Amino acid sequence: MARRTPVPRLVLTSVVAWTVGLVIFFPILWMLLTSFKTEIAAFSSSPSFLFFHWTTENYAAVWTRSNYLEYAWNSVVISLGSTLVALAISVPAAWSMAFSPTRRTRGILMWMLSTKMLPPVGVLVPIYLLYRDAGLLDTKLGLVIVLCLSNLPIMVWLLFNYFKDIPKDILEAARMDGATIGKEIIYILAPMSVPGIASALLLNVILAWNEAFWSLNLTSSHAAPLTAFIASYASPEGLFWAKLSAASTMAIAPILVLGWFCQKQLVRGLTFGAVK
Amino acid sequence: MATQQTQKLARILIAPSIILLLLWMIVPLAMTAWFSALNYNLLNPVKTFAGLGNYRYFLSNPAFLSSLLNTLVLVGAVLAITAFFGVLIALLLDQVIVGRRVVRLMLIAPFFVMPTVSALIWKNLLMNPVSGLLAWLWRLFGQTPVDWFTQVPMLSIILIVAWQWLPFAVLILLTALQSLDQEQQEAALMDGAGAFDRFFHLTLPHLARPLSIVILIETIFLLTVFAEIYVTTGGGPGVQTTNLAYLIYSQALLQYDVGAASAGGLIAVVLANIAAIFLMRIVGKNLET
Amino acid sequence: MGRITLEGVTKSFDDTKVIHGADLEIEDGKFVVFVGPSGCGKTTLLRLIAGLEDVSGGRILIDGNDVTRLAPAKRGLSMVFQSYALYPHMSVRRNIAFGLKMARMPKDEIERRVAHAAGILNLTDYLERRPGQLSGGQRQRVAIGRAIVREPKGFLFDEPLSNLDAALRVQMRLEVTRLQKQLKTTAVYVTHDQVEAMTMADEIVVLRAGRIEQVGTPLELYQRPANVFVAGFIGSPRMNLFEGPVATRNGTTTLGVRPEHLRVQPGDAVAPDGGEAWGGTVIQAEHLGSDTFVYVDVPGIGTLDARSTGELRVQVGDTVTLLPDMHQLHRFDAQQLAMA
């Protein structure tokens, strides 16, 4: 048993930790506060922290004037869609590498990860032109494809790391029991890997939700997700800071809440399965 | 080891991933290579062969060298900040703290914020020279507020990006710290090792692996920072915050010069590969699969 | 029925040959134990029979049918793994029923068989628990239950008791053999523990470095080991084996004598007619109460281990004479094979 921490030390570390936490969190907190201010208060050069006229008019304005729901729906479809497709492709691949490895497995894994190092700008032009010709520009399907492919290596990597810790014996026992590979994955591997799959899913949804490069370059109006919607506030019209704050709050809230609730699963995903 | 049947099946199951990633890599790359040898402007339907002209043009463009430098500065600075403060904060959070869960929630929050949001919030609500909170803070101490994006544009971008990635470093390092062998620490204590000795001889070596993961993964994402620049400075003033990614983007989609952009794209790929090989070599040792 | 036949079975991993042509006939209903030091290929051989690995050459027959290319589940064998390999997310009931479910057996039949197996194995009260909530012995029983419900032609056991503590191991040893006798199902059991092999087997197969060294009943192997390796491997404490002038004098290259066949006589003694007497110094004496094990350093031979009754009183440093039972000497030639 570890010794009890002496009280003075507990107070000191707690105060320091809370200070650091608040400083890091402050921009988000400030955004939240600003979203409830009037535009004039938001722009004031002497900021008020709590004692201002609280209003929800910014939310109402964002909600009604700028089709927030349409952008949000695009974000949901694109992030969930790309993640689920990537999951369907990567589970069999990870199974294969974890349970039937060859001498090339390590190399393949490294190569897959290295495709993630390919800078998107390097292929921006051809993808843009291919999409233009295929009519995929500004479509949700187009973004689903691109985000699925760009996140596939991470998905495979995460699942592989999780699967390889599952005892091979159990899968062999299922094989002796007469399960085919498909049933082995559905009845044994998948239920045993729920935490791993959940963390991979979460991380990919978050990465896809926050993805900006492809979203900004491949969409304009129909398929634009929230990242692109917020970017439109960069233009002079975006001088309405309270509204910017309200829109931003609505854009990050779903993922922030999801991330907070699923912290445990996320830590594993965030560390890419490499730190136990 | 397993039977040939399962091995055959395993090859089939991994095939879709490999084929898709190969296509995703090779088709656009081949097209980029082809375009880079053409005089090709989206506004001009006539394409002519340019040989190495585009490369000459791109490499001799003064913006190229500065964008390369900007990329390196951005990646290096953010890595240094997140690694250094990441270790410090992780060590802090590893202590017994009242309300540790809440502190952790606050600390990881920036990671969930999309880049466009964080960039705009920092730019408008915090760094605005007139009404930004930092300006107010500066005035509070009797200083002239800094006009962040005019006076120190690169530092501003670095601050924003580092703020986004600090939680990632903290989380990984904290997870690693919590798996630190308690008995080893106690043995060192018995051996009379002081706090500093324990940190440098036990804790820091233990963090080598997670730190290398932080560096690897952050580098992957930092080399391609785009949205933060796109919504704040647009690469300016001048080309002071134009990194390679942004330069190629503006060449292609703002100037419609596909040929030059493709040449730039290919150069970026080559540079990224050099960085990747370099990284994999350093990190590979720590990344046993 | 469950007769398992191996015909010239070989197995190589990459370029390393791990099984060198195994020929073996396992008769229906027999309890056969594969025993040998680690790395001898016994587990590989079992996995080849199970179908979890492909053979590189040779054939495997079950009841005369060639199953060499058949998938594991189609061979009609079931396996108990060293780690138990229970499905952690399923209840005991679903663990036991999984194989039957895969075989699309009707629900009521599954129900009946699971209840029956649980009854035999004292698991009836634990059917709704998860493996994580069970003790080691109970998990072991679930693994066995999973194997018996399918009413296979044969059981394959891969060191199933090695994760249990000593007392439980002895108990499970009895249960497994009793169950096998009751079901009359062929069993192939892999272990590195020769005591387990001796106590459980109808027939023992001794393996070394991918080769079958000897096949026989426990007593056959104990009394007539075919070579030096089997002689040294079977029996605890080990048989004394030595070379040198004394061996040559008896017309052999290697001479072997089990500790219980050495009589310990305090002081000096003369060799009886046609016999041997080896004088030496006690270097260690272990008094177990029932038995006394005496380690004696004999000049020209080396250290010999002798087993005597508990009444023998000798101390370290005493001079003693060892009198071997001349009818129980094991003689091996230069090829290390037993001489007739």
JSON list of N, CA, C and O in Angstrom, two decimals, chain B residues 44-68:
[
{"chain": "B", "resi": 44, "resn": "ASN", "atom": "N", "xyz": [-7.29, 26.82, -68.65]},
{"chain": "B", "resi": 44, "resn": "ASN", "atom": "CA", "xyz": [-6.85, 26.72, -70.05]},
{"chain": "B", "resi": 44, "resn": "ASN", "atom": "C", "xyz": [-6.93, 25.26, -70.49]},
{"chain": "B", "resi": 44, "resn": "ASN", "atom": "O", "xyz": [-6.18, 24.43, -69.99]},
{"chain": "B", "resi": 45, "resn": "PRO", "atom": "N", "xyz": [-7.83, 24.94, -71.37]},
{"chain": "B", "resi": 45, "resn": "PRO", "atom": "CA", "xyz": [-8.05, 23.53, -71.73]},
{"chain": "B", "resi": 45, "resn": "PRO", "atom": "C", "xyz": [-6.87, 22.90, -72.47]},
{"chain": "B", "resi": 45, "resn": "PRO", "atom": "O", "xyz": [-6.80, 21.68, -72.58]},
{"chain": "B", "resi": 46, "resn": "VAL", "atom": "N", "xyz": [-5.94, 23.69, -72.97]},
{"chain": "B", "resi": 46, "resn": "VAL", "atom": "CA", "xyz": [-4.83, 23.12, -73.74]},
{"chain": "B", "resi": 46, "resn": "VAL", "atom": "C", "xyz": [-3.72, 22.68, -72.79]},
{"chain": "B", "resi": 46, "resn": "VAL", "atom": "O", "xyz": [-3.22, 23.47, -71.99]},
{"chain": "B", "resi": 47, "resn": "LYS", "atom": "N", "xyz": [-3.37, 21.37, -72.87]},
{"chain": "B", "resi": 47, "resn": "LYS", "atom": "CA", "xyz": [-2.27, 20.89, -72.05]},
{"chain": "B", "resi": 47, "resn": "LYS", "atom": "C", "xyz": [-1.06, 20.67, -72.94]},
{"chain": "B", "resi": 47, "resn": "LYS", "atom": "O", "xyz": [-1.19, 20.10, -74.02]},
{"chain": "B", "resi": 48, "resn": "THR", "atom": "N", "xyz": [0.09, 21.11, -72.50]},
{"chain": "B", "resi": 48, "resn": "THR", "atom": "CA", "xyz": [1.30, 20.83, -73.26]},
{"chain": "B", "resi": 48, "resn": "THR", "atom": "C", "xyz": [2.33, 20.20, -72.33]},
{"chain": "B", "resi": 48, "resn": "THR", "atom": "O", "xyz": [2.23, 20.31, -71.11]},
{"chain": "B", "resi": 49, "resn": "PHE", "atom": "N", "xyz": [3.29, 19.51, -72.97]},
{"chain": "B", "resi": 49, "resn": "PHE", "atom": "CA", "xyz": [4.31, 18.84, -72.18]},
{"chain": "B", "resi": 49, "resn": "PHE", "atom": "C", "xyz": [5.30, 19.86, -71.63]},
{"chain": "B", "resi": 49, "resn": "PHE", "atom": "O", "xyz": [5.72, 20.76, -72.34]},
{"chain": "B", "resi": 50, "resn": "ALA", "atom": "N", "xyz": [5.64, 19.75, -70.40]},
{"chain": "B", "resi": 50, "resn": "ALA", "atom": "CA", "xyz": [6.49, 20.76, -69.78]},
{"chain": "B", "resi": 50, "resn": "ALA", "atom": "C", "xyz": [7.83, 20.21, -69.32]},
{"chain": "B", "resi": 50, "resn": "ALA", "atom": "O", "xyz": [8.70, 20.95, -68.89]},
{"chain": "B", "resi": 51, "resn": "GLY", "atom": "N", "xyz": [7.99, 18.89, -69.38]},
{"chain": "B", "resi": 51, "resn": "GLY", "atom": "CA", "xyz": [9.24, 18.31, -68.88]},
{"chain": "B", "resi": 51, "resn": "GLY", "atom": "C", "xyz": [9.40, 18.60, -67.41]},
{"chain": "B", "resi": 51, "resn": "GLY", "atom": "O", "xyz": [8.48, 18.41, -66.62]},
{"chain": "B", "resi": 52, "resn": "LEU", "atom": "N", "xyz": [10.57, 19.10, -67.05]},
{"chain": "B", "resi": 52, "resn": "LEU", "atom": "CA", "xyz": [10.83, 19.40, -65.64]},
{"chain": "B", "resi": 52, "resn": "LEU", "atom": "C", "xyz": [10.54, 20.85, -65.31]},
{"chain": "B", "resi": 52, "resn": "LEU", "atom": "O", "xyz": [10.89, 21.35, -64.24]},
{"chain": "B", "resi": 53, "resn": "GLY", "atom": "N", "xyz": [9.90, 21.52, -66.27]},
{"chain": "B", "resi": 53, "resn": "GLY", "atom": "CA", "xyz": [9.63, 22.95, -66.11]},
{"chain": "B", "resi": 53, "resn": "GLY", "atom": "C", "xyz": [8.91, 23.29, -64.82]},
{"chain": "B", "resi": 53, "resn": "GLY", "atom": "O", "xyz": [9.27, 24.23, -64.12]},
{"chain": "B", "resi": 54, "resn": "ASN", "atom": "N", "xyz": [7.89, 22.49, -64.51]},
{"chain": "B", "resi": 54, "resn": "ASN", "atom": "CA", "xyz": [7.11, 22.76, -63.30]},
{"chain": "B", "resi": 54, "resn": "ASN", "atom": "C", "xyz": [7.96, 22.64, -62.05]},
{"chain": "B", "resi": 54, "resn": "ASN", "atom": "O", "xyz": [7.79, 23.40, -61.10]},
{"chain": "B", "resi": 55, "resn": "TYR", "atom": "N", "xyz": [8.86, 21.66, -62.07]},
{"chain": "B", "resi": 55, "resn": "TYR", "atom": "CA", "xyz": [9.72, 21.48, -60.90]},
{"chain": "B", "resi": 55, "resn": "TYR", "atom": "C", "xyz": [10.65, 22.66, -60.77]},
{"chain": "B", "resi": 55, "resn": "TYR", "atom": "O", "xyz": [10.89, 23.17, -59.68]},
{"chain": "B", "resi": 56, "resn": "ARG", "atom": "N", "xyz": [11.21, 23.09, -61.91]},
{"chain": "B", "resi": 56, "resn": "ARG", "atom": "CA", "xyz": [12.11, 24.22, -61.88]},
{"chain": "B", "resi": 56, "resn": "ARG", "atom": "C", "xyz": [11.36, 25.43, -61.33]},
{"chain": "B", "resi": 56, "resn": "ARG", "atom": "O", "xyz": [11.85, 26.15, -60.47]},
{"chain": "B", "resi": 57, "resn": "TYR", "atom": "N", "xyz": [10.14, 25.60, -61.84]},
{"chain": "B", "resi": 57, "resn": "TYR", "atom": "CA", "xyz": [9.34, 26.74, -61.42]},
{"chain": "B", "resi": 57, "resn": "TYR", "atom": "C", "xyz": [9.06, 26.68, -59.92]},
{"chain": "B", "resi": 57, "resn": "TYR", "atom": "O", "xyz": [9.25, 27.65, -59.19]},
{"chain": "B", "resi": 58, "resn": "PHE", "atom": "N", "xyz": [8.63, 25.49, -59.47]},
{"chain": "B", "resi": 58, "resn": "PHE", "atom": "CA", "xyz": [8.23, 25.37, -58.07]},
{"chain": "B", "resi": 58, "resn": "PHE", "atom": "C", "xyz": [9.41, 25.52, -57.12]},
{"chain": "B", "resi": 58, "resn": "PHE", "atom": "O", "xyz": [9.34, 26.20, -56.11]},
{"chain": "B", "resi": 59, "resn": "LEU", "atom": "N", "xyz": [10.53, 24.85, -57.50]},
{"chain": "B", "resi": 59, "resn": "LEU", "atom": "CA", "xyz": [11.69, 24.88, -56.61]},
{"chain": "B", "resi": 59, "resn": "LEU", "atom": "C", "xyz": [12.34, 26.25, -56.56]},
{"chain": "B", "resi": 59, "resn": "LEU", "atom": "O", "xyz": [12.91, 26.64, -55.54]},
{"chain": "B", "resi": 60, "resn": "SER", "atom": "N", "xyz": [12.26, 26.98, -57.68]},
{"chain": "B", "resi": 60, "resn": "SER", "atom": "CA", "xyz": [12.91, 28.30, -57.70]},
{"chain": "B", "resi": 60, "resn": "SER", "atom": "C", "xyz": [11.99, 29.37, -57.12]},
{"chain": "B", "resi": 60, "resn": "SER", "atom": "O", "xyz": [12.40, 30.49, -56.88]},
{"chain": "B", "resi": 61, "resn": "ASN", "atom": "N", "xyz": [10.74, 29.01, -56.90]},
{"chain": "B", "resi": 61, "resn": "ASN", "atom": "CA", "xyz": [9.80, 29.93, -56.28]},
{"chain": "B", "resi": 61, "resn": "ASN", "atom": "C", "xyz": [10.26, 30.22, -54.84]},
{"chain": "B", "resi": 61, "resn": "ASN", "atom": "O", "xyz": [10.39, 29.30, -54.04]},
{"chain": "B", "resi": 62, "resn": "PRO", "atom": "N", "xyz": [10.57, 31.47, -54.53]},
{"chain": "B", "resi": 62, "resn": "PRO", "atom": "CA", "xyz": [11.04, 31.76, -53.17]},
{"chain": "B", "resi": 62, "resn": "PRO", "atom": "C", "xyz": [10.05, 31.32, -52.11]},
{"chain": "B", "resi": 62, "resn": "PRO", "atom": "O", "xyz": [10.42, 30.99, -50.98]},
{"chain": "B", "resi": 63, "resn": "ALA", "atom": "N", "xyz": [8.77, 31.29, -52.49]},
{"chain": "B", "resi": 63, "resn": "ALA", "atom": "CA", "xyz": [7.76, 30.86, -51.52]},
{"chain": "B", "resi": 63, "resn": "ALA", "atom": "C", "xyz": [7.99, 29.40, -51.12]},
{"chain": "B", "resi": 63, "resn": "ALA", "atom": "O", "xyz": [7.64, 29.00, -50.00]},
{"chain": "B", "resi": 64, "resn": "PHE", "atom": "N", "xyz": [8.58, 28.62, -52.01]},
{"chain": "B", "resi": 64, "resn": "PHE", "atom": "CA", "xyz": [8.78, 27.20, -51.69]},
{"chain": "B", "resi": 64, "resn": "PHE", "atom": "C", "xyz": [9.70, 27.01, -50.50]},
{"chain": "B", "resi": 64, "resn": "PHE", "atom": "O", "xyz": [9.38, 26.31, -49.54]},
{"chain": "B", "resi": 65, "resn": "LEU", "atom": "N", "xyz": [10.86, 27.68, -50.58]},
{"chain": "B", "resi": 65, "resn": "LEU", "atom": "CA", "xyz": [11.83, 27.52, -49.51]},
{"chain": "B", "resi": 65, "resn": "LEU", "atom": "C", "xyz": [11.26, 28.00, -48.18]},
{"chain": "B", "resi": 65, "resn": "LEU", "atom": "O", "xyz": [11.42, 27.35, -47.15]},
{"chain": "B", "resi": 66, "resn": "SER", "atom": "N", "xyz": [10.57, 29.13, -48.24]},
{"chain": "B", "resi": 66, "resn": "SER", "atom": "CA", "xyz": [10.03, 29.65, -46.98]},
{"chain": "B", "resi": 66, "resn": "SER", "atom": "C", "xyz": [8.92, 28.74, -46.47]},
{"chain": "B", "resi": 66, "resn": "SER", "atom": "O", "xyz": [8.76, 28.55, -45.27]},
{"chain": "B", "resi": 67, "resn": "SER", "atom": "N", "xyz": [8.15, 28.14, -47.40]},
{"chain": "B", "resi": 67, "resn": "SER", "atom": "CA", "xyz": [7.08, 27.24, -46.94]},
{"chain": "B", "resi": 67, "resn": "SER", "atom": "C", "xyz": [7.68, 25.99, -46.30]},
{"chain": "B", "resi": 67, "resn": "SER", "atom": "O", "xyz": [7.15, 25.47, -45.32]},
{"chain": "B", "resi": 68, "resn": "LEU", "atom": "N", "xyz": [8.79, 25.54, -46.86]},
{"chain": "B", "resi": 68, "resn": "LEU", "atom": "CA", "xyz": [9.47, 24.38, -46.30]},
{"chain": "B", "resi": 68, "resn": "LEU", "atom": "C", "xyz": [9.93, 24.70, -44.87]},
{"chain": "B", "resi": 68, "resn": "LEU", "atom": "O", "xyz": [9.72, 23.92, -43.93]}
]
